[in-house]
Structure formats: structure tokens, C-alpha cells
Coordinates of C-alpha atoms in Angstrom, one line a residue:
M1 CA 0.0 0.0 0.0
S2 CA 1.4 3.4 -0.9
L3 CA 0.5 7.0 0.1
S4 CA 1.6 10.2 -1.6
W5 CA 1.7 13.9 -0.6
L6 CA 2.3 17.2 -2.2
H7 CA 4.7 19.5 -0.3
I8 CA 4.4 23.2 -1.3
S9 CA 5.6 26.4 0.4
D10 CA 6.0 30.2 0.2
F11 CA 3.2 31.7 -1.9
H12 CA 3.4 35.3 -0.7
F13 CA -0.2 36.3 -1.6
T14 CA -0.8 40.0 -1.7
G15 CA -2.9 42.2 -4.0
P16 CA -3.9 41.2 -7.6
S17 CA -0.9 39.9 -9.6
Y18 CA -1.0 38.5 -13.0
D19 CA 2.5 37.0 -12.6
R20 CA 1.5 35.0 -9.5
E21 CA -1.8 34.0 -11.1
V22 CA 0.0 32.5 -14.1
V23 CA 2.4 30.4 -11.9
L24 CA -0.1 29.2 -9.3
R25 CA -2.9 28.6 -11.8
S26 CA -0.5 26.4 -13.7
L27 CA 0.4 24.5 -10.4
V28 CA -3.3 23.7 -9.9
E29 CA -3.7 22.6 -13.5
S30 CA -0.6 20.5 -13.4
V31 CA -1.7 18.8 -10.1
R32 CA -4.8 17.8 -12.0
W33 CA -2.8 16.7 -15.0
F34 CA -0.4 14.6 -12.9
R35 CA -3.5 13.0 -11.2
D36 CA -5.3 12.2 -14.4
N37 CA -2.4 11.3 -16.7
D38 CA 0.5 10.2 -14.5
G39 CA -1.3 8.4 -11.7
R40 CA 0.3 10.8 -9.3
K41 CA -2.5 11.7 -6.9
P42 CA -1.6 13.3 -3.6
D43 CA -3.5 11.9 -0.6
L44 CA -2.3 14.8 1.6
I45 CA -1.0 18.3 0.9
F46 CA 1.4 20.1 3.3
A47 CA 2.0 23.9 3.0
T48 CA 4.9 25.1 5.0
G49 CA 4.3 28.8 5.5
D50 CA 4.4 32.3 3.9
V51 CA 0.8 32.0 2.7
A52 CA 0.6 35.8 2.7
H53 CA 3.2 38.5 2.0
S54 CA 2.8 40.9 5.0
G55 CA 0.3 39.2 7.3
K56 CA -2.6 41.5 6.4
A57 CA -6.2 40.1 6.5
K58 CA -7.0 41.2 2.9
E59 CA -4.2 39.0 1.5
Y60 CA -5.8 35.7 2.6
A61 CA -8.8 36.0 0.3
A62 CA -6.6 34.9 -2.6
A63 CA -5.2 32.1 -0.5
T64 CA -8.7 30.7 0.0
T65 CA -9.4 30.7 -3.7
F66 CA -6.1 29.0 -4.4
F67 CA -6.4 26.3 -1.8
D68 CA -10.0 25.5 -2.8
A69 CA -8.8 25.0 -6.4
L70 CA -5.8 23.0 -5.4
I71 CA -7.6 20.4 -3.2
D72 CA -10.3 20.1 -6.0
A73 CA -7.5 19.4 -8.5
A74 CA -5.9 16.9 -6.1
G75 CA -9.3 15.2 -5.4
I76 CA -9.0 15.6 -1.6
D77 CA -10.9 17.5 1.0
K78 CA -9.8 20.1 3.6
R79 CA -9.1 17.4 6.3
H80 CA -6.1 16.4 4.3
L81 CA -4.6 19.8 3.8
F82 CA -2.2 21.1 6.5
V83 CA -0.9 24.6 6.7
V84 CA 1.6 26.4 9.1
P85 CA 2.5 30.1 9.1
G86 CA 5.8 31.6 8.0
N87 CA 7.6 34.9 8.6
H88 CA 5.5 36.7 5.9
D89 CA 2.3 35.7 7.8
V90 CA 3.4 38.0 10.6
D91 CA 2.0 41.5 10.6
R92 CA 5.1 43.5 11.6
D93 CA 3.0 46.5 12.5
E94 CA 1.7 44.5 15.4
G95 CA 5.1 43.9 16.8
F96 CA 5.9 47.3 18.3
G97 CA 6.7 47.2 22.0
L98 CA 7.2 43.4 22.1
D99 CA 10.4 41.6 23.1
R100 CA 12.5 40.9 20.0
T101 CA 13.5 37.6 21.4
L102 CA 13.9 35.8 24.8
E103 CA 17.3 35.9 26.5
S104 CA 17.3 32.9 28.9
R105 CA 15.9 29.5 29.4
E106 CA 14.1 30.6 32.5
V107 CA 12.4 33.5 30.7
A108 CA 11.4 31.1 27.9
D109 CA 9.9 28.6 30.4
K110 CA 7.8 31.3 32.0
Y111 CA 6.8 32.8 28.6
F112 CA 5.5 29.5 27.3
N113 CA 3.2 28.7 30.2
L114 CA 0.4 27.2 28.0
N115 CA -2.3 28.7 30.2
S116 CA -3.0 31.9 28.2
P117 CA -2.3 33.2 24.7
T118 CA 1.3 34.1 24.1
K119 CA 2.1 37.8 24.1
H120 CA 3.2 37.6 20.4
S121 CA 0.2 35.7 19.1
H122 CA -1.7 38.8 17.9
K123 CA 1.2 39.3 15.3
V124 CA -0.3 36.3 13.4
R125 CA -3.9 37.2 14.1
S126 CA -4.8 37.6 10.5
F127 CA -3.4 34.2 9.6
A128 CA -5.1 32.6 12.7
N129 CA -8.5 34.2 11.7
W130 CA -8.2 32.9 8.1
Y131 CA -7.1 29.5 9.4
N132 CA -10.0 29.1 11.8
A133 CA -12.5 30.2 9.2
Y134 CA -11.0 28.0 6.4
F135 CA -10.8 24.9 8.6
E136 CA -14.0 25.6 10.6
N137 CA -15.3 22.5 12.4
L138 CA -12.0 20.7 11.5
R139 CA -9.3 22.3 13.6
R140 CA -8.3 25.6 15.2
F141 CA -5.1 27.5 15.3
P142 CA -3.6 27.4 18.8
E143 CA -3.1 30.7 20.6
N144 CA -1.4 29.5 23.7
S145 CA 1.2 27.2 22.0
T146 CA 3.5 27.1 19.0
C147 CA 2.7 23.4 18.4
G148 CA -0.4 21.7 17.1
P149 CA -3.0 20.8 16.7
V150 CA -1.6 17.3 16.7
E151 CA -3.7 14.9 14.5
R152 CA -3.7 11.4 13.2
V153 CA -5.0 11.0 9.7
E154 CA -5.6 7.6 8.1
V155 CA -5.6 7.3 4.3
K156 CA -5.5 4.1 2.2
G157 CA -4.6 2.1 5.3
C158 CA -1.7 4.4 6.2
K159 CA -1.8 6.0 9.6
I160 CA 0.0 9.4 9.6
G161 CA 0.7 11.5 12.6
V162 CA 0.9 15.2 11.9
L163 CA 2.6 17.8 14.1
P164 CA 2.3 21.4 12.9
L165 CA 4.9 23.9 14.3
N166 CA 4.7 27.7 14.3
S167 CA 8.3 29.1 14.0
A168 CA 7.0 32.6 13.1
L169 CA 6.0 33.8 16.5
F170 CA 9.1 35.9 17.1
C171 CA 9.6 36.9 13.4
C172 CA 10.1 40.7 13.2
G173 CA 12.4 41.6 10.3
D174 CA 15.4 40.5 8.2
D175 CA 17.5 39.6 11.2
D176 CA 15.4 36.7 12.5
H177 CA 18.2 34.2 12.4
E178 CA 18.8 32.6 15.8
K179 CA 16.2 34.9 17.4
L180 CA 13.2 32.5 16.9
W181 CA 11.5 30.3 19.5
L182 CA 9.3 27.3 19.5
G183 CA 9.5 26.6 23.2
R184 CA 10.5 23.4 24.9
R185 CA 7.4 23.3 27.0
P186 CA 4.8 23.4 24.2
L187 CA 6.8 21.0 22.1
E188 CA 7.0 18.6 25.0
V189 CA 3.2 18.6 25.4
A190 CA 2.7 18.2 21.6
V191 CA 5.2 15.3 21.3
A192 CA 3.5 13.5 24.1
A193 CA 0.2 13.9 22.4
L194 CA 1.7 12.6 19.1
S195 CA 3.1 9.6 20.9
E196 CA -0.4 8.6 22.0
H197 CA -1.4 7.9 18.4
D198 CA -0.7 4.6 16.7
T199 CA 1.0 5.7 13.5
D200 CA 3.0 4.3 10.6
L201 CA 4.8 7.6 10.0
K202 CA 5.1 10.8 12.0
I203 CA 5.5 14.1 10.1
A204 CA 6.3 17.5 11.6
L205 CA 5.9 20.7 9.4
V206 CA 7.5 24.0 10.1
H207 CA 8.5 27.1 8.1
H208 CA 12.0 27.8 9.2
P209 CA 15.2 25.7 9.3
L210 CA 15.8 24.7 12.9
D211 CA 19.1 26.5 12.8
W212 CA 17.1 29.7 12.9
L213 CA 16.0 28.9 16.5
H214 CA 17.7 30.6 19.4
C215 CA 20.9 28.9 20.4
I216 CA 19.5 28.4 23.9
E217 CA 16.8 25.9 22.8
K218 CA 18.0 24.9 19.3
A219 CA 19.8 21.7 20.4
N220 CA 16.9 20.6 22.6
I221 CA 14.3 21.2 19.8
K222 CA 16.4 19.3 17.3
A223 CA 17.0 16.4 19.6
S224 CA 13.3 16.2 20.6
L225 CA 12.1 16.2 17.0
S226 CA 14.7 13.7 15.7
K227 CA 13.6 11.4 18.5
S228 CA 9.9 11.9 18.0
V229 CA 9.2 12.2 14.2
D230 CA 10.3 10.5 11.1
V231 CA 10.1 13.3 8.6
L232 CA 10.5 17.1 9.0
L233 CA 9.0 19.3 6.2
R234 CA 9.9 23.0 5.9
G235 CA 10.2 25.9 3.5
H236 CA 11.5 29.5 3.8
L237 CA 14.8 29.4 1.9
H238 CA 13.0 29.2 -1.5
D239 CA 15.2 26.2 -2.6
T240 CA 14.4 22.5 -2.7
D241 CA 16.6 20.3 -0.5
V242 CA 16.5 16.7 0.7
E243 CA 18.6 15.3 3.5
S244 CA 18.6 12.2 5.6
S245 CA 20.5 12.9 8.8
V246 CA 21.1 11.7 12.4
G247 CA 20.4 14.0 15.3
I248 CA 21.3 13.4 18.9
G249 CA 17.8 11.9 19.3
G250 CA 18.1 9.6 16.3
P251 CA 17.7 9.6 12.5
I252 CA 15.3 11.9 10.6
I253 CA 14.5 12.8 7.0
N254 CA 14.4 16.6 6.2
L255 CA 12.5 17.7 3.1
T256 CA 12.5 21.3 2.0
A257 CA 10.1 22.6 -0.6
G258 CA 11.2 25.5 -2.8
A259 CA 9.0 28.6 -3.2
A260 CA 5.8 27.9 -5.1
Y261 CA 5.9 31.5 -6.2
Q262 CA 8.8 34.0 -6.2
T263 CA 8.0 35.7 -9.5
R264 CA 8.8 34.1 -12.9
K265 CA 12.4 35.5 -12.7
Y266 CA 13.4 32.9 -10.2
P267 CA 12.8 29.1 -9.9
N268 CA 9.4 28.1 -8.5
R269 CA 9.4 24.6 -7.1
A270 CA 7.5 21.9 -5.1
M271 CA 7.7 18.2 -4.5
Y272 CA 5.6 15.0 -4.5
V273 CA 6.6 12.4 -2.0
T274 CA 5.4 8.7 -2.1
L275 CA 5.6 6.4 1.0
E276 CA 5.7 2.7 0.1
D277 CA 7.1 -0.3 1.9
G278 CA 9.1 1.8 4.4
C279 CA 10.7 4.1 1.8
L280 CA 10.1 7.7 0.7
T281 CA 10.5 8.5 -3.0
V282 CA 10.9 12.2 -3.8
F283 CA 9.6 13.5 -7.2
P284 CA 10.6 17.2 -7.4
I285 CA 8.6 19.5 -9.8
R286 CA 9.2 23.0 -11.1
Y287 CA 7.5 25.7 -13.1
V288 CA 8.4 26.3 -16.8
D289 CA 7.1 29.3 -18.6
G290 CA 7.3 28.0 -22.2
P291 CA 6.4 26.8 -24.7
E292 CA 3.3 26.5 -22.4
E293 CA 3.0 27.2 -18.7
A294 CA 3.3 24.0 -16.8
W295 CA 4.9 22.3 -13.7
V296 CA 7.2 19.5 -14.8
L297 CA 9.7 17.1 -13.3
D298 CA 12.6 19.1 -11.8
T299 CA 15.7 17.2 -13.2
A300 CA 18.1 19.6 -11.4
L301 CA 17.7 18.2 -7.9
F302 CA 18.9 14.6 -8.7
P303 CA 20.5 15.2 -12.1
R304 CA 22.4 11.9 -12.3
L305 CA 19.9 9.5 -10.7
P306 CA 17.6 7.3 -12.8
G307 CA 14.3 9.1 -13.5
H308 CA 15.7 12.1 -11.5
V309 CA 14.0 10.8 -8.4
K310 CA 15.5 9.6 -5.1
T311 CA 14.4 7.1 -2.6
F312 CA 15.1 7.1 1.2
E313 CA 14.5 4.4 3.7
V314 CA 12.4 5.6 6.6
P315 CA 14.5 5.4 9.8
G316 CA 13.9 2.7 12.3
G317 CA 12.0 0.3 10.0
R318 CA 8.9 2.6 10.1
G319 CA 6.7 3.8 7.2
R320 CA 5.2 0.4 6.4
C321 CA 1.5 1.0 6.2
G322 CA -0.6 -1.5 8.0
G323 CA 2.0 -2.0 10.8
S324 CA 5.7 -2.6 10.9
P325 CA 6.9 -6.2 10.1
A326 CA 7.9 -8.5 12.9
G327 CA 11.3 -7.6 14.2
A328 CA 11.3 -4.0 13.0
V329 CA 13.2 -1.6 15.1
P330 CA 10.9 0.9 17.0
H331 CA 11.6 4.5 16.4
R332 CA 12.9 6.1 19.5
G333 CA 16.1 7.9 20.4
G334 CA 19.2 5.8 20.7
D335 CA 18.0 3.0 18.4
I336 CA 20.7 3.8 15.9
D337 CA 23.3 2.9 18.5
E338 CA 21.6 -0.4 19.0
A339 CA 21.4 -1.3 15.3
P340 CA 24.4 -3.6 14.7
A341 CA 26.7 -3.2 11.8
P342 CA 26.7 -6.0 9.3
P343 CA 28.6 -8.9 10.9
P344 CA 32.1 -9.4 9.7
V345 CA 32.8 -12.4 7.5
E346 CA 34.2 -15.3 9.7
L347 CA 37.1 -17.4 8.6
G348 CA 36.7 -21.1 8.2
K349 CA 33.5 -22.8 7.2
D350 CA 31.8 -19.5 6.1
E351 CA 34.7 -18.2 4.1
S352 CA 33.9 -20.1 0.8
A353 CA 30.3 -18.9 0.8
A354 CA 31.4 -15.3 1.5
V355 CA 34.0 -15.5 -1.3
Q356 CA 31.4 -16.9 -3.6
Q357 CA 29.0 -14.1 -2.8
L358 CA 31.7 -11.5 -3.4
R359 CA 32.6 -13.2 -6.7
E360 CA 29.0 -13.1 -7.8
D361 CA 28.7 -9.4 -6.8
A362 CA 31.9 -8.7 -8.8
Q363 CA 30.5 -10.5 -11.8
A364 CA 27.4 -8.4 -11.7
R365 CA 29.5 -5.2 -11.5
F366 CA 31.5 -6.5 -14.4
G367 CA 28.4 -6.9 -16.5
K368 CA 27.3 -3.3 -15.7
L369 CA 30.8 -2.1 -16.5
K370 CA 30.7 -3.7 -20.0
Q371 CA 27.2 -2.3 -20.6
A372 CA 28.4 1.2 -19.7
I373 CA 31.3 1.0 -22.1
V374 CA 29.2 -0.4 -24.9
A375 CA 26.6 2.4 -24.4
A376 CA 29.4 5.0 -24.6
L377 CA 30.7 3.6 -27.9
D378 CA 27.3 3.0 -29.4
V379 CA 26.7 6.8 -29.5
D380 CA 30.1 7.7 -30.9
D381 CA 31.1 5.9 -34.1
A382 CA 34.4 7.7 -34.4
A383 CA 35.6 6.4 -31.0
L384 CA 34.5 2.9 -31.8
K385 CA 36.4 3.0 -35.1
A386 CA 39.5 4.3 -33.4
L387 CA 39.5 1.3 -31.0
A388 CA 38.4 -1.2 -33.6
A389 CA 41.4 -0.2 -35.8
L390 CA 43.6 -1.6 -33.0
F391 CA 41.6 -4.8 -32.7
P392 CA 43.3 -8.0 -33.9
T393 CA 40.6 -8.2 -36.7
P394 CA 40.6 -4.5 -37.7
D395 CA 37.4 -4.7 -39.8
N396 CA 35.3 -5.7 -36.8
E397 CA 33.4 -2.7 -35.6
D398 CA 30.8 -4.4 -33.4
S399 CA 30.9 -2.6 -30.1
T400 CA 30.1 -5.6 -28.0
T401 CA 32.9 -7.6 -29.5
V402 CA 35.4 -4.7 -29.2
V403 CA 34.4 -4.3 -25.5
E404 CA 34.9 -8.0 -24.7
W405 CA 38.4 -7.7 -26.2
L406 CA 39.2 -4.5 -24.2
V407 CA 38.2 -6.0 -20.8
S408 CA 40.4 -9.0 -21.5
L409 CA 43.6 -7.0 -22.0
D410 CA 46.5 -6.8 -19.7
F411 CA 46.7 -3.5 -17.8
L412 CA 49.8 -2.3 -19.7
V413 CA 48.4 -3.3 -23.1
G414 CA 45.0 -1.8 -22.4
K415 CA 46.6 1.5 -21.3
E416 CA 48.5 1.6 -24.6
V417 CA 45.4 0.9 -26.7
L418 CA 43.5 3.8 -25.0
L419 CA 46.4 6.2 -25.4
M420 CA 46.8 5.4 -29.1
A421 CA 43.0 5.7 -29.8
H422 CA 42.9 9.0 -27.9
A423 CA 46.0 10.4 -29.7
A424 CA 44.5 9.4 -33.1
L425 CA 41.2 11.3 -32.4
K426 CA 43.1 14.3 -31.1
S427 CA 45.2 14.4 -34.2
A428 CA 42.0 14.3 -36.3
R429 CA 40.7 17.1 -34.2
N430 CA 37.7 15.0 -33.1
A431 CA 37.0 16.4 -29.7
V432 CA 33.9 14.4 -29.2
G433 CA 35.6 11.1 -30.0
A434 CA 38.5 12.0 -27.7
A435 CA 36.1 12.8 -24.9
T436 CA 34.4 9.4 -25.4
I437 CA 37.8 7.6 -25.1
I438 CA 38.3 9.5 -21.8
K439 CA 34.9 8.3 -20.6
V440 CA 35.8 4.7 -21.6
S441 CA 39.2 5.0 -19.9
R442 CA 37.6 6.1 -16.6
L443 CA 35.6 2.9 -16.7
L444 CA 38.2 0.5 -18.1
I445 CA 41.5 1.4 -16.5
P446 CA 40.5 0.7 -12.9
W447 CA 39.0 -2.7 -14.0
L448 CA 42.2 -3.7 -15.9
Y449 CA 44.3 -2.8 -12.9
V450 CA 42.2 -4.6 -10.3
S451 CA 41.7 -7.7 -12.5
G452 CA 45.4 -8.0 -12.9
H453 CA 46.1 -8.0 -9.1
E454 CA 45.5 -10.7 -6.6
I455 CA 43.1 -9.2 -4.0
D456 CA 42.0 -10.5 -0.6
P457 CA 38.2 -10.8 -1.3
V458 CA 37.1 -11.0 2.3
W459 CA 38.3 -7.5 3.2
E460 CA 35.9 -6.5 6.0
R461 CA 37.8 -8.3 8.7
V462 CA 41.2 -8.2 10.4
V463 CA 43.3 -11.1 9.3
P464 CA 44.5 -13.1 12.3
G465 CA 48.1 -12.3 13.3
Q466 CA 48.0 -8.8 11.8
T467 CA 46.9 -5.6 13.4
L468 CA 46.2 -3.6 10.2
L469 CA 43.3 -4.1 7.9
P470 CA 45.0 -5.2 4.7
I471 CA 42.9 -3.4 2.0
R472 CA 44.8 -2.7 -1.2
A473 CA 43.8 0.7 -2.5
G474 CA 43.3 -0.7 -6.0
S475 CA 40.7 -3.1 -4.9
V476 CA 38.5 -0.5 -3.3
T477 CA 38.4 2.8 -5.2
F478 CA 41.4 3.0 -7.4
A479 CA 39.8 5.4 -10.0
E480 CA 39.4 8.1 -7.4
I481 CA 42.9 7.6 -6.1
V482 CA 44.3 8.0 -9.6
M483 CA 42.3 11.2 -10.2
A484 CA 43.4 12.7 -6.8
G485 CA 47.1 11.8 -7.5
L486 CA 48.9 9.4 -5.2
D487 CA 52.0 11.5 -5.3
R488 CA 50.4 14.0 -2.9
R489 CA 50.3 13.7 0.9
E490 CA 46.7 14.8 1.1
V491 CA 44.0 13.0 -0.9
N492 CA 40.5 14.3 -1.2
W493 CA 37.7 13.2 -3.5
E494 CA 34.0 12.6 -3.8
T495 CA 32.2 9.6 -5.4
L496 CA 28.7 8.5 -6.3
A497 CA 27.1 5.2 -5.3
D498 CA 28.1 2.5 -7.7
P499 CA 29.3 4.8 -10.5
D500 CA 28.8 3.0 -13.9
G501 CA 29.2 -0.4 -12.3
F502 CA 32.7 0.2 -10.8
P503 CA 33.8 0.5 -8.0
G504 CA 30.9 -1.2 -6.3
G505 CA 29.0 0.4 -3.4
A506 CA 29.1 4.0 -2.1
H507 CA 32.3 5.4 -1.0
A508 CA 33.6 8.0 1.4
R509 CA 32.7 11.7 0.9
T510 CA 36.2 12.8 1.9
I511 CA 39.3 10.9 2.8
R512 CA 42.3 12.7 4.1
Q513 CA 45.7 11.5 5.2
P514 CA 47.1 13.7 7.9
E515 CA 49.6 16.3 6.6
G516 CA 53.0 15.0 7.3
G517 CA 51.8 11.5 8.3
M518 CA 50.9 10.1 11.7
T519 CA 51.7 12.5 14.6
D520 CA 50.7 12.8 18.2
T521 CA 47.8 15.1 17.2
T522 CA 46.4 12.7 14.6
E523 CA 43.7 11.2 16.8
A524 CA 42.3 14.6 17.9
N525 CA 42.4 15.9 14.4
L526 CA 40.7 12.8 13.1
R527 CA 37.8 13.3 15.6
D528 CA 37.3 16.8 14.3
D529 CA 37.6 15.8 10.6
L530 CA 35.1 12.9 11.1
F531 CA 32.7 15.2 12.9
G532 CA 32.6 17.4 9.8
I533 CA 32.6 14.6 7.2
V534 CA 29.6 12.7 8.6
K535 CA 27.7 15.9 9.4
A536 CA 27.2 15.0 13.1
P537 CA 24.8 17.3 15.0
W538 CA 26.8 20.5 15.7
E539 CA 25.4 20.6 19.2
A540 CA 27.6 17.6 20.1
A541 CA 30.7 19.8 19.4
L542 CA 29.9 21.5 22.7
L543 CA 30.2 18.1 24.6
G544 CA 33.2 16.1 25.7
D545 CA 35.2 13.8 23.5
T546 CA 33.2 10.7 24.6
E547 CA 29.9 12.3 23.7
K548 CA 31.3 13.6 20.5
D549 CA 32.6 10.1 19.6
D550 CA 29.1 8.7 20.3
A551 CA 27.5 11.2 17.9
I552 CA 30.1 10.3 15.2
L553 CA 29.6 6.6 15.7
R554 CA 25.8 7.0 15.4
Q555 CA 26.2 8.7 12.1
L556 CA 28.7 6.2 10.8
R557 CA 26.4 3.4 11.6
F558 CA 23.4 5.2 10.0
F559 CA 25.5 5.7 6.9
L560 CA 26.4 2.0 6.9
M561 CA 22.7 1.1 7.0
Q562 CA 22.3 3.2 3.9
G563 CA 25.1 1.4 2.1
I564 CA 27.7 4.1 2.6
R565 CA 31.0 3.3 4.3
V566 CA 33.4 6.0 5.4
Y567 CA 37.1 5.3 4.8
L568 CA 40.3 6.5 6.5
T569 CA 43.4 6.2 4.2
F570 CA 47.0 6.3 5.3
L571 CA 50.4 5.0 4.4
V572 CA 52.0 2.7 7.0
P573 CA 55.6 3.9 7.6
K574 CA 58.3 1.4 6.6
N575 CA 60.5 2.5 9.6
S576 CA 59.9 -0.1 12.3
A577 CA 59.7 2.4 15.2
A578 CA 57.3 4.7 13.3
R579 CA 55.3 1.7 12.2
T580 CA 54.9 0.5 15.8
R581 CA 53.5 3.9 16.9
A582 CA 51.2 4.1 13.9
V583 CA 49.8 0.6 14.5
A584 CA 49.1 1.4 18.2
M585 CA 47.3 4.6 17.2
L586 CA 45.3 2.9 14.5
D587 CA 44.3 0.2 17.0
R588 CA 42.9 2.9 19.2
I589 CA 41.1 4.6 16.3
R590 CA 39.6 1.2 15.2
A591 CA 38.4 0.5 18.7
R592 CA 36.8 3.9 19.0
Y593 CA 35.1 3.8 15.5
P594 CA 34.6 0.1 14.7
V595 CA 32.6 0.8 11.5
L596 CA 35.3 3.1 10.0
A597 CA 37.0 1.3 7.2
I598 CA 40.8 1.7 7.3
I599 CA 42.7 1.5 4.0
D600 CA 46.4 1.2 3.7
L601 CA 47.6 2.8 0.5
D602 CA 50.3 0.1 -0.3
W603 CA 53.7 1.3 -1.3
E604 CA 53.5 -0.5 -4.6
L605 CA 51.0 2.0 -5.9
R606 CA 53.4 4.8 -5.1
G607 CA 56.4 3.0 -6.4
E608 CA 56.9 1.0 -9.6
H609 CA 53.5 1.8 -11.2
Q610 CA 53.5 5.6 -10.5
D611 CA 55.0 6.3 -13.9
F612 CA 52.2 4.5 -15.5
F613 CA 49.6 6.5 -13.6
N614 CA 51.3 9.8 -14.5
E615 CA 51.2 8.7 -18.2
I616 CA 47.5 8.1 -18.2
R617 CA 46.5 10.9 -15.9
H618 CA 45.1 13.0 -18.8
L619 CA 42.7 10.1 -19.6
M620 CA 41.4 10.0 -16.0
L621 CA 40.9 13.6 -15.2

């Protein structure tokens, strides 16, 4: 069973505007088109703020017309539309004489007493009046809290908990950053109410990024939400963004809708999201002004992914409509710590099965590799002819046959074939053909190198009798190492998951060997580097080393559950005394971060083969 929603934000309704009418009318028409022609019917609609432009009552009449048309196009009723205010729903004229922000935790606790309307609530009075009239007999906008009303809605067998949040209460001008408050007291009550509902998925919606909250409460709010909800929807920054992260309270998916309207001079964006079998698939859309006005698939958000959409697994095994399967991990803070990393492959009776599985995986990647090379040559006849001219039977210009020959070559022979084909096309001033040879080289050279070396296939374990994890650099991610240049002390690169079939799996975002090799400060520097690489919650930086390590380890394990392993690369010193110190240090690092993969860049790659790498560098960059 699947459920879909439409996430929209930032409309800025004001007086009559033909420009806005064109864009938002097209959105309504496109929602109807997606429903009737693409089978993309939203079951829910979430609007994350800035309904109006300046929070004046007269601006909301146009909002009523728009939302009526939108829910009609979607084929839903008002019960399945959820709206929160943004900074433009605040009437700044009503803010004179009020505190700009709150300056202490004690003042905030007293301010959010929940027994009477907040002193700033009249700043969003026009929004509240419109909200109460529009959703009459369904829900009311809270005056004494920034949170709620909490609801559970059931659609197509899916039970969704909804937590609206009002981050606009303290908005006043263009300097709102880190001056806003939600209040820990009202959030605590709302989260408790949400937990009472039996749900398959819990969604919170808010206008501002949580980093805009005051630093006094920011960490607590983030931790509470990451512990209590599965998905956080927001707007405000007028740009689409999707992120799966781990907070101190646990993992959470953050979805940011772009502005539905910011004039036709700038991008207007929104997104569909589909929940199915514990996964969320994001289908981003954007407005195009010609040849006819329409909202279409936004290919810019995921430009290199199939279909330009992306799927995320809902944390904690949730998001399975009709109830979680047996053994699913409940979603509560700290579960990510309890989720074990995949068990290491044991030696002995299980080794042959493990090796066989790795061999089958490698064969599958090999098939994808050959398909990628054939695809590249099929669209460029000149590159195919240049390679075929070097084939043992020169008149054979069948791409599949040529590729089968290429992948069977020795590394040195294959390198020469690619260099000769590239040089021939450059001499003929065929830039397109030369570029195709470079693309083929990036795919083929790593394969030829790895296939010509004997590699320990069961690499995710420590070999008995050794204290270092013996991973040959070439067996893991040789292409990126070549492009970065092994002759440098510092190596940085980024990769995509399973790029064109090789190397397999997703690799590290950044890998850095400490400048100057292993030193007494390496361990402390590594902690700081990892903290930034894995995007651990910044609040943990204020804690001690142990708490910081816990935050890093949580994120590393979460990445591993998503198929992403973070690597640390280094060169083991040959000097025995230096090696002893490095081994002891790496043992401590491995014990502290057991899911961190440690790669020894073997000396051979920096030695006898370095000249070969320098020779083909222009084919790899």
C-alpha cells in the first residue's frame, strides 16, 4: 500500500498579480494533470508557510481561492490539507513594544506557560483568523502554543501522525536568524500527544530551518524532533533540498520545498513524496514558462539519478503502512546505537560462501561495466572505429565484440590501446571522440588494474596475526585515487554510489591522510575531521570527547545502514619504530570507531606503477 503527498511552500499572496496568477494557476492545472495522466494523486497536501506577503487580512482571500482550487484538482478535502505560518504571515505593525527575542531558558519557560495566549500571538492574528475560518469544524489555530493541533489521519490504510509547528511567532524583520523560539514546554506537550497515536509515519511541518532557532533551545528542539518524528517538512529558503541525517535523538529525513511562487524571474518549485514499503521517494517539480505554462519534473535536484527521483529508507524500519513487520526496530532515540553493523565475515566454514557471494557481486558489477562501455561507444562511431582499428581483426566494428576484447587486456596493453586511440582522435581534431575515449578510460583502466592483481576478497575483517586491515587501494576505489594523485600527501575526493558499475558500493565523501603523516595530534584531528565529514549534529561539538565520539559513531552506523562506508586512508611507515607507533594509534582509532574502514595505500601503488599513472593521468581527469 502506498501513500503520496504534495509539499508546497512560500506563496506570498498580496494584491492582484497576473504574474502570480499564471504560476499558481499552472500549479493547480498541473496537479490535476499529474493525477489524471500520470497516476500521481496526492492523498495529503502540506503547505509550510508564507501564505501571505505581509500578514494582512486582505491577503488571505486569494489564499482561500487558491487552496480551494488545489484540493479540488488533487481530489481531496480540507481534512487532508495542513498549513503552518511563515515569517510573511506575521503583521510586523503588530510587533511594536514586544520583546525581540527571549534571552534565557528561565524566561522562555515562563513565557510559554500554555495557560494563556502568548504575548506575540496577535502578530499572526490575520493568519489565525483565516485558518480558523477555512478549517472551521475541523481544527483551530492554537493561541497558547506554537505546536499543534496534533492529529492522526488515516488514508489508504496508512496512519500518519501530523505535528504542525509555528516558528514565526518571534519573526520581526530581516535579522530573525537565531532569534526565533518554538518553546520546549509546548513541544514537550505536543510530542507527548503525538506519541499517544498509533502511526505508521510521523511528520512535523515548520516554516524555518531549525538552525534559525535561538541557540538556547536549538539543540533541545532538534533532539526532541529527531527522537519523535520520522520526517520534517519545511520551507523559507526558496530552494528544494532533501537530506537524511542523524540527530542526537536519532535519524530523521528533512524535506525542504522550494518557493511555489517567487516571480517568474526565479525558480518556482515543489515536490511530490510517495511512501511505500518503508521508503520515501521524492519526485521534485518546477514551473516552466514556455512553450506553455506547466509544472514538470525538476531534473536539477537529482541530475544523475535514474528518473531524476530519489528514494530514502524511513529510519527505524517505520513507514510500512498497516503496521511494521515483525522484528522492525521501533523509532525512539538511541536505536541507531543499538542497530548492529553487518557482521564481519568469519574465517573457516563460512569463508567459501562469502567469497562466492563476493565473486557473484563482482561479476554483476563487471556486467554493468561492460554495458556502460558499450553504451558510450554506441553513440560515438568515431571512438568505436579508433578502438576497432587496433583490434586483432581490424574490420570488426561491433561494439560488444570490441568491449569484450578490451576488458580481457593486460593493464599495460589496455593502457597503450587507450592512449593510441585518444591520440588518433586528437590528431583528427575530433574532440567528441577523444572525450568518449576518456569516458571509456575512466571505466576500463580501474578494471584492468584490479583484475590483474591478486586481491583478498574478504576485506571487511582483520586477518589473524595482523593488526592492520589489509585493503589494497586498487581493490576499493582506485579510480578516485588516480584522479586525486597518489604523489600528494593529502587525498580528497567525492564519489557517487556504484558509478557506472565500478567500483561497487558507495564510498567516502572525503578521505584525508594527515599532513606529514601520523603524529601525536592525529587522533584529535581525526575526531574533528570525522565530525565534519559525517555531518554530526553541531550541538555535540559542545560536549566532551566521549559524547562527540558517540555522535560520530551513530552517524557512521546510520551511513552504513544506507550502504555508505566512510574510509580512512593512510600510508604505513616502513620504519619499524614509526610503524609501531602508527599501529598502536590505528588500533585505538579502530576500537573507537569500529565501523570506520581503514585503507592502507600500499607502497607498490606509489612505487613501480606511479609512472604508468602519470602517463595516463590525462585520460582519468
